[in-house]
Amino acid sequence: MIDCHQTPDSEIVQKILSWDKEGFLCIVEHYQDVLFRYISRLADIPYEERENLLQEVFVKVYQNLNAYNEKYSFSSWIYRITHNTVIDFYRKSKQKMTLSFEEDEETVSFLNQIFDEEKLTTTLLEKKELQKLVKKILTELKEEYKTALILKFIEEKNYEEISDILRIPEGTVATYINRGKKEFKEKAEQSGIQYYLNETYG
Amino acid sequence: MDKNFWKKVLDTIEKEKILPISKKIFVLQNLGVWSGIILSLLVGVIILSIFYSFWEGVDWDMWRYIGMWKMMVSLYHPWLFLLIIVCLLWWIFFFSRTERGYKISSKNMFLSIVLLVFFSSLLFFHFFFWGVNMYAERHFGWYSTYMHQNTQQEMYTIWQNPEKGLLIWEIVWTQEKSITLKDSTGKEWEILYDQTTTVKGKLSLTSGETIKIIGKQISDSQFQASEFRPLMGKWRWYNFQK
């Protein structure tokens, strides 16, 4: 019996490869929520479609387990598969990437970080409106900027992890984040919400 | 998230009989990528070495006779340049597909490959090129033809200029103080020389020898030589088939 919370991912991968299905269940259980939220952030599509995408992710993970190199982070590897699956979905469906902000812990925390509490003497309803605008602005950003911003500020990944997920150099990650923030600021100014934003984002 | 989501995933895997792809496939893929990298590097190094050999074979001191620009143009080999660029792109393409290749920025990747090819080809040129070249000349007709056409063309560009005091090609007859030379166009010249005429490099003025001459055109078929040079010069591998 594997203790999913104590056993390192690389050991679980070895167990799966030696036909231990329990190991694979550990991976599914451990990552299903976090990856589902990531898919949800990148894709404003019905629940069932998001679940199908997640299922596709885990099937790909199972198929490609031998490609995983234990020297590197399993989390980044599985995020990369998820990211590519979402991008493939957009490519196939010829849709533009539209973000979806659910009321989950990380998104609420991100939105709370964005707004300056002292300036924000508005009602809950107005706050919701501001959040909608932030979502709209983020959605309008270039695809590479918005994914970098989401991974950095909502998924709370560091530069190295983002570099591994998007398969780009860390310098490019920094550039995307800086340019994304700049573009976000410009659009925030145009939307008239810049005043409410925290200094880091505004 | 559906509590039975894991069941759906397992069902799909079992129903569609999905199995993990064998490690051998990934090892082979990796091998393919690295073979591409090594091959592109090798081809790049050989091409650049060929270019060095052309460069080294040019008589740079002749620039005052025909002008530096013409000499530089004689070194321009579009196919070689194109092949070097193809090799660079090929290398970048394969390298970015290695496990950690994406960590290096395009700029650094480009700079590192340029430096790598440049220094590797310098080493290759000095230690192995002539040996490899000799082998290739003997075994690959197309290579031999390409090299001969290009080196000959370069020499003709510079040396087939009697009005500028330059002549090239084969001694057909030798006499005391004069030789008969057939130039690269097939025209015969009487070449006069005296004790002031110098010989640069190892050269014997015998019939059948191919040479380069600096001097002055006296008449339509006479030429006063001030310097003789061996045709091969730095093209030491070059075995002209006359």
Coordinates of C-alpha atoms in Angstrom, one line a residue:
Chain A
M1 CA 0.0 0.0 0.0
I2 CA 1.5 3.3 -1.1
D3 CA 1.2 6.4 1.1
C4 CA 0.4 8.9 -1.7
H5 CA 1.2 11.9 0.4
Q6 CA 4.6 10.7 1.7
T7 CA 6.0 8.9 -1.4
P8 CA 7.9 11.1 -3.8
D9 CA 6.5 11.3 -7.3
S10 CA 9.5 9.7 -8.9
E11 CA 9.0 6.6 -6.8
I12 CA 5.3 6.5 -7.7
V13 CA 6.2 6.6 -11.4
Q14 CA 8.5 3.6 -10.9
K15 CA 5.7 1.7 -9.2
I16 CA 3.3 2.5 -12.1
L17 CA 5.9 1.3 -14.6
S18 CA 6.1 -2.0 -12.8
W19 CA 2.3 -2.3 -13.3
D20 CA 1.2 -1.0 -9.9
K21 CA -2.1 0.7 -10.8
E22 CA -2.3 2.0 -7.2
G23 CA 0.6 4.2 -8.0
F24 CA -1.2 5.7 -11.0
L25 CA -4.2 6.4 -8.8
C26 CA -2.0 8.3 -6.4
I27 CA -0.9 10.5 -9.3
V28 CA -4.5 11.1 -10.4
E29 CA -5.7 11.8 -6.8
H30 CA -2.8 14.1 -6.1
Y31 CA -3.0 16.2 -9.3
Q32 CA -6.7 16.0 -10.4
D33 CA -7.9 19.1 -8.5
V34 CA -4.9 21.3 -9.1
L35 CA -4.8 20.4 -12.9
F36 CA -8.6 20.8 -13.2
R37 CA -8.3 24.3 -11.8
Y38 CA -5.4 25.1 -14.2
I39 CA -7.5 23.8 -17.2
S40 CA -10.4 25.9 -15.9
R41 CA -8.3 29.0 -15.8
L42 CA -7.0 28.6 -19.3
A43 CA -10.3 27.4 -20.9
D44 CA -13.7 29.0 -20.4
I45 CA -15.6 25.9 -21.6
P46 CA -18.3 23.7 -20.1
Y47 CA -17.5 21.5 -17.1
E48 CA -17.7 18.2 -19.0
E49 CA -15.3 19.4 -21.7
R50 CA -12.8 20.4 -19.0
E51 CA -13.2 17.0 -17.4
N52 CA -12.6 15.4 -20.8
L53 CA -9.4 17.4 -21.2
L54 CA -8.2 16.4 -17.8
Q55 CA -8.9 12.7 -18.6
E56 CA -6.9 13.2 -21.8
V57 CA -4.1 14.6 -19.7
F58 CA -4.0 11.6 -17.4
V59 CA -4.1 9.1 -20.3
K60 CA -1.2 11.0 -21.9
V61 CA 0.7 10.9 -18.6
Y62 CA 0.2 7.2 -18.4
Q63 CA 1.3 6.6 -22.0
N64 CA 4.4 8.8 -21.7
L65 CA 5.6 7.8 -18.2
N66 CA 8.8 6.4 -19.7
A67 CA 9.6 9.8 -21.1
Y68 CA 9.7 11.3 -17.6
N69 CA 13.2 12.0 -16.4
E70 CA 13.4 11.6 -12.6
K71 CA 16.1 14.3 -12.4
Y72 CA 13.5 16.9 -13.0
S73 CA 10.2 18.0 -11.3
F74 CA 7.3 15.7 -11.9
S75 CA 4.9 18.5 -11.2
S76 CA 6.4 20.7 -14.0
W77 CA 6.2 17.7 -16.3
I78 CA 2.5 17.0 -15.7
Y79 CA 1.7 20.7 -15.9
R80 CA 3.5 20.8 -19.3
I81 CA 1.3 17.9 -20.6
T82 CA -1.8 19.7 -19.3
H83 CA -0.8 23.0 -20.8
N84 CA -0.1 21.3 -24.2
T85 CA -3.4 19.5 -24.1
V86 CA -5.2 22.8 -23.6
I87 CA -3.3 24.5 -26.4
D88 CA -4.1 21.5 -28.7
F89 CA -7.7 21.8 -27.8
Y90 CA -7.7 25.5 -28.8
R91 CA -5.8 24.6 -32.0
K92 CA -8.2 21.9 -33.0
S93 CA -11.3 23.9 -32.1
K94 CA -9.8 27.0 -33.7
Q95 CA -11.0 29.1 -30.8
K96 CA -9.2 32.0 -29.1
M97 CA -8.0 31.3 -25.5
T98 CA -10.6 32.7 -23.1
L99 CA -9.9 32.6 -19.4
S100 CA -12.3 31.6 -16.7
F101 CA -12.0 32.8 -13.1
E102 CA -13.7 30.5 -10.7
E103 CA -14.2 31.5 -7.1
D104 CA -11.4 29.2 -5.9
E105 CA -8.9 30.0 -3.2
E106 CA -5.9 30.9 -5.5
T107 CA -7.9 33.1 -7.8
V108 CA -9.6 35.0 -5.0
S109 CA -6.2 35.4 -3.3
F110 CA -4.8 36.7 -6.6
L111 CA -7.6 39.2 -7.1
N112 CA -7.3 40.3 -3.5
Q113 CA -3.6 40.9 -4.1
I114 CA -4.3 42.9 -7.3
F115 CA -6.6 45.4 -5.6
D116 CA -5.3 47.9 -3.0
E117 CA -7.5 47.4 0.0
E118 CA -7.2 51.0 1.2
K119 CA -8.4 52.4 -2.1
L120 CA -11.1 49.8 -2.4
T121 CA -13.9 51.2 -0.4
T122 CA -16.5 49.8 -2.8
T123 CA -19.4 47.4 -2.3
L124 CA -19.1 43.7 -2.9
L125 CA -21.1 44.1 -6.1
E126 CA -18.7 46.8 -7.4
K127 CA -15.8 44.6 -6.4
K128 CA -17.2 41.8 -8.5
E129 CA -17.5 44.2 -11.4
L130 CA -13.8 45.1 -11.0
Q131 CA -12.9 41.4 -10.9
K132 CA -14.8 40.9 -14.1
L133 CA -12.8 43.7 -15.7
V134 CA -9.6 42.1 -14.5
K135 CA -10.6 38.8 -16.1
K136 CA -11.5 40.6 -19.3
I137 CA -8.1 42.4 -19.4
L138 CA -6.2 39.2 -18.7
T139 CA -8.2 37.5 -21.5
E140 CA -7.3 40.2 -23.9
L141 CA -3.5 39.8 -23.3
K142 CA -1.3 37.9 -25.7
E143 CA -1.5 34.2 -25.1
E144 CA 2.1 33.8 -24.0
Y145 CA 1.7 36.8 -21.6
K146 CA -1.5 35.6 -20.0
T147 CA -0.2 32.0 -19.5
A148 CA 3.0 33.3 -17.9
L149 CA 1.0 35.6 -15.6
I150 CA -1.4 32.9 -14.6
L151 CA 1.4 30.4 -13.9
K152 CA 3.3 33.1 -11.9
F153 CA 0.6 34.8 -9.9
I154 CA -2.2 32.3 -9.7
E155 CA -0.5 28.9 -9.9
E156 CA 2.4 30.5 -7.9
K157 CA 5.1 28.8 -9.9
N158 CA 8.7 30.1 -9.9
Y159 CA 10.6 31.1 -13.0
E160 CA 12.3 27.7 -13.4
E161 CA 9.0 25.8 -13.1
I162 CA 7.3 28.1 -15.7
S163 CA 10.3 27.7 -18.0
D164 CA 9.9 23.9 -17.7
I165 CA 6.1 24.0 -18.3
L166 CA 6.2 26.4 -21.3
R167 CA 9.6 25.0 -22.6
I168 CA 11.1 28.5 -22.9
P169 CA 14.2 30.0 -21.4
E170 CA 13.9 31.6 -17.9
G171 CA 14.9 34.9 -19.4
T172 CA 11.9 34.7 -21.8
V173 CA 9.7 33.9 -18.8
A174 CA 10.8 37.1 -17.1
T175 CA 10.2 39.0 -20.3
Y176 CA 6.7 37.6 -20.8
I177 CA 5.8 38.4 -17.2
N178 CA 7.2 42.0 -17.4
R179 CA 5.5 42.7 -20.7
G180 CA 2.3 41.0 -19.5
K181 CA 2.3 43.3 -16.5
K182 CA 3.0 46.3 -18.6
E183 CA 0.2 45.4 -21.1
F184 CA -2.1 44.7 -18.1
K185 CA -1.3 48.2 -16.7
E186 CA -2.0 49.9 -20.0
K187 CA -5.3 48.1 -20.4
A188 CA -6.2 48.8 -16.8
E189 CA -5.7 52.5 -17.5
Q190 CA -7.9 52.3 -20.6
S191 CA -10.6 50.6 -18.5
G192 CA -10.3 53.2 -15.8
I193 CA -9.6 50.7 -13.0
Q194 CA -5.9 51.5 -12.5
Y195 CA -6.6 53.6 -9.4
Y196 CA -7.9 50.6 -7.5
L197 CA -4.9 48.4 -8.4
N198 CA -2.1 47.5 -6.0
E199 CA 1.2 49.2 -6.9
T200 CA 2.8 45.9 -8.0
Y201 CA 0.1 45.4 -10.7
G202 CA -0.9 49.0 -11.4
Chain B
M1 CA -14.4 17.5 -9.2
D2 CA -16.2 14.3 -9.6
K3 CA -15.3 11.8 -6.8
N4 CA -15.2 8.9 -9.3
F5 CA -13.0 10.7 -11.8
W6 CA -10.1 8.3 -11.2
K7 CA -12.5 5.5 -12.2
K8 CA -13.3 7.1 -15.5
V9 CA -9.6 7.5 -16.2
L10 CA -8.8 3.9 -15.3
D11 CA -11.8 2.7 -17.4
T12 CA -10.6 4.6 -20.4
I13 CA -7.1 3.2 -20.1
E14 CA -8.4 -0.4 -19.7
K15 CA -11.1 -0.1 -22.4
E16 CA -8.8 1.4 -25.0
K17 CA -6.0 -1.0 -23.9
I18 CA -3.6 1.9 -23.5
L19 CA 0.0 1.0 -22.4
P20 CA 2.9 3.1 -21.5
I21 CA 5.1 3.7 -24.6
S22 CA 8.3 1.7 -24.3
K23 CA 11.4 3.4 -23.0
K24 CA 13.2 2.2 -26.1
I25 CA 11.1 4.5 -28.3
F26 CA 12.1 7.5 -26.2
V27 CA 15.8 6.4 -26.1
L28 CA 15.7 6.1 -29.9
Q29 CA 14.0 9.5 -30.3
N30 CA 16.8 11.0 -28.1
L31 CA 19.4 9.2 -30.1
G32 CA 17.9 10.6 -33.3
V33 CA 18.0 14.1 -32.0
W34 CA 21.7 13.8 -30.9
S35 CA 22.7 12.2 -34.2
G36 CA 21.1 15.2 -35.9
I37 CA 23.1 17.5 -33.7
I38 CA 26.4 15.7 -34.3
L39 CA 25.8 15.3 -38.0
S40 CA 25.0 19.0 -38.5
L41 CA 28.1 19.9 -36.5
L42 CA 30.3 17.6 -38.6
V43 CA 28.9 18.9 -41.9
G44 CA 29.2 22.5 -40.8
V45 CA 32.8 21.9 -39.7
I46 CA 33.8 20.3 -43.0
I47 CA 32.2 23.0 -45.1
L48 CA 33.9 25.7 -43.1
S49 CA 37.2 23.9 -43.5
I50 CA 36.7 23.8 -47.3
F51 CA 36.1 27.5 -47.1
Y52 CA 39.3 28.0 -45.1
S53 CA 41.3 26.0 -47.7
F54 CA 40.0 28.4 -50.4
W55 CA 40.9 31.3 -48.2
E56 CA 44.4 30.0 -47.5
G57 CA 45.1 29.3 -51.1
V58 CA 44.5 32.9 -52.2
D59 CA 47.6 34.9 -53.0
W60 CA 46.7 37.9 -50.9
D61 CA 49.7 39.9 -52.0
M62 CA 48.2 40.0 -55.4
W63 CA 45.5 42.4 -54.4
R64 CA 47.3 45.4 -55.8
Y65 CA 47.2 43.8 -59.3
I66 CA 43.5 43.0 -59.4
G67 CA 42.0 44.9 -56.4
M68 CA 40.9 43.6 -53.0
W69 CA 37.2 43.5 -54.0
K70 CA 37.7 41.1 -56.9
M71 CA 39.8 38.9 -54.6
M72 CA 37.1 38.8 -52.1
V73 CA 34.4 38.1 -54.7
S74 CA 36.6 35.2 -55.9
L75 CA 36.2 33.7 -52.5
Y76 CA 32.4 34.0 -52.5
H77 CA 30.8 30.5 -52.8
P78 CA 27.1 30.9 -52.4
W79 CA 26.5 27.2 -52.1
L80 CA 29.0 26.9 -49.2
F81 CA 27.4 29.9 -47.4
L82 CA 24.0 28.4 -47.9
L83 CA 25.0 25.0 -46.6
I84 CA 26.6 26.6 -43.5
I85 CA 23.4 28.4 -42.8
V86 CA 21.4 25.2 -43.3
C87 CA 23.7 23.4 -40.9
L88 CA 23.3 26.1 -38.3
L89 CA 19.5 26.0 -38.5
W90 CA 19.5 22.2 -38.5
W91 CA 21.7 22.3 -35.4
I92 CA 19.4 24.8 -33.6
F93 CA 16.3 22.7 -34.6
F94 CA 17.7 19.5 -33.2
F95 CA 19.3 21.1 -30.1
S96 CA 16.1 22.8 -29.1
R97 CA 14.5 19.3 -29.1
T98 CA 16.9 17.9 -26.6
E99 CA 15.6 17.5 -23.0
R100 CA 17.0 20.8 -21.7
G101 CA 17.6 22.5 -25.0
Y102 CA 14.8 25.0 -24.5
K103 CA 16.6 26.4 -21.5
I104 CA 19.0 28.3 -23.7
S105 CA 17.8 31.4 -25.4
S106 CA 17.9 31.6 -29.2
K107 CA 20.5 34.3 -29.1
N108 CA 22.8 32.2 -26.8
M109 CA 22.1 29.1 -28.8
F110 CA 23.0 30.9 -32.1
L111 CA 26.2 32.4 -30.6
S112 CA 27.3 29.1 -29.0
I113 CA 26.9 27.1 -32.3
V114 CA 28.7 29.8 -34.3
L115 CA 31.6 29.7 -31.9
L116 CA 31.5 25.9 -31.7
V117 CA 31.6 25.4 -35.4
F118 CA 34.2 28.2 -35.9
F119 CA 36.7 26.7 -33.4
S120 CA 36.0 23.1 -34.2
S121 CA 36.6 23.8 -37.9
L122 CA 39.9 25.6 -37.1
L123 CA 41.0 22.5 -35.2
F124 CA 39.7 20.1 -37.9
F125 CA 41.3 22.2 -40.6
H126 CA 44.7 22.1 -39.1
F127 CA 44.8 18.5 -38.0
F128 CA 42.5 16.5 -40.2
F129 CA 41.3 18.4 -43.2
W130 CA 44.1 17.6 -45.7
G131 CA 43.9 13.9 -44.9
V132 CA 40.1 13.8 -45.3
N133 CA 40.4 16.0 -48.4
M134 CA 42.8 13.6 -50.0
Y135 CA 40.6 10.7 -49.3
A136 CA 37.5 12.5 -50.6
E137 CA 39.4 13.6 -53.8
R138 CA 40.2 10.0 -54.5
H139 CA 36.9 8.4 -53.7
F140 CA 34.3 11.0 -54.5
G141 CA 34.3 12.3 -58.1
W142 CA 31.8 15.1 -57.4
Y143 CA 33.9 16.5 -54.6
S144 CA 37.0 16.4 -56.6
T145 CA 35.3 18.2 -59.5
Y146 CA 33.8 20.8 -57.2
M147 CA 37.1 21.6 -55.6
H148 CA 39.0 21.7 -58.9
Q149 CA 36.5 23.9 -60.6
N150 CA 36.5 26.3 -57.7
T151 CA 40.2 26.5 -57.0
Q152 CA 41.0 26.8 -60.7
Q153 CA 38.3 29.4 -61.2
E154 CA 39.8 31.5 -58.4
M155 CA 43.3 31.2 -59.8
Y156 CA 42.2 32.1 -63.3
T157 CA 40.3 35.1 -61.9
I158 CA 43.5 36.4 -60.4
W159 CA 46.3 35.0 -62.6
Q160 CA 45.0 35.0 -66.2
N161 CA 45.8 38.7 -66.6
P162 CA 48.8 39.2 -68.9
E163 CA 48.0 42.9 -69.4
K164 CA 48.3 43.3 -65.6
G165 CA 51.5 41.3 -65.5
L166 CA 50.1 38.0 -64.4
L167 CA 50.2 34.6 -66.1
I168 CA 49.3 31.1 -65.2
W169 CA 49.5 27.4 -66.3
E170 CA 51.8 24.9 -67.9
I171 CA 55.4 24.9 -69.1
V172 CA 55.5 23.2 -72.5
W173 CA 59.2 23.9 -73.4
T174 CA 62.3 25.1 -71.7
Q175 CA 65.3 26.8 -73.2
E176 CA 68.2 28.9 -71.7
K177 CA 66.7 32.1 -70.3
S178 CA 63.3 31.4 -71.7
I179 CA 60.4 29.0 -71.4
T180 CA 57.3 28.4 -73.5
L181 CA 54.1 28.5 -71.5
K182 CA 50.6 27.5 -72.4
D183 CA 48.2 29.7 -70.5
S184 CA 44.9 28.7 -69.1
T185 CA 43.2 29.7 -72.4
G186 CA 45.5 27.5 -74.4
K187 CA 47.5 30.4 -75.9
E188 CA 51.3 29.9 -76.0
W189 CA 53.7 32.5 -74.6
E190 CA 57.5 33.0 -74.7
I191 CA 58.5 33.8 -71.1
L192 CA 61.8 35.5 -70.8
Y193 CA 63.8 35.6 -67.5
D194 CA 67.2 36.6 -66.2
Q195 CA 69.3 36.6 -63.0
T196 CA 67.0 39.2 -61.4
T197 CA 63.9 36.9 -61.8
T198 CA 63.1 35.4 -58.4
V199 CA 61.5 32.1 -57.6
K200 CA 59.1 32.0 -54.6
G201 CA 58.7 28.5 -53.1
K202 CA 59.8 25.2 -54.3
L203 CA 59.8 25.1 -58.1
S204 CA 61.6 23.5 -60.9
L205 CA 61.3 25.0 -64.4
T206 CA 60.7 21.8 -66.3
S207 CA 58.2 21.0 -69.0
G208 CA 54.9 19.8 -67.7
E209 CA 55.2 21.9 -64.5
T210 CA 52.3 24.2 -63.7
I211 CA 53.4 27.7 -62.5
K212 CA 52.3 31.3 -61.8
I213 CA 54.3 34.2 -63.2
I214 CA 54.5 37.9 -62.2
G215 CA 56.1 40.2 -64.8
K216 CA 55.3 42.4 -67.7
Q217 CA 53.8 41.8 -71.1
I218 CA 56.2 42.8 -73.8
S219 CA 54.3 41.8 -76.9
D220 CA 51.4 39.8 -78.0
S221 CA 53.2 36.6 -77.3
Q222 CA 56.1 37.6 -75.1
F223 CA 56.3 38.1 -71.4
Q224 CA 59.2 39.2 -69.2
A225 CA 59.1 37.3 -65.9
S226 CA 60.1 39.0 -62.6
E227 CA 58.9 36.2 -60.3
F228 CA 57.9 32.5 -60.6
R229 CA 55.6 30.8 -58.2
P230 CA 54.6 27.1 -58.0
L231 CA 51.0 26.7 -59.0
M232 CA 50.1 24.5 -56.0
G233 CA 51.4 27.0 -53.5
K234 CA 49.2 26.5 -50.5
W235 CA 46.9 24.2 -52.5
R236 CA 49.3 21.5 -51.5
W237 CA 46.7 18.8 -51.8
Y238 CA 45.8 19.8 -55.3
N239 CA 46.7 17.3 -58.0
F240 CA 45.8 19.0 -61.3
Q241 CA 44.8 16.6 -64.0
K242 CA 46.0 18.1 -67.2

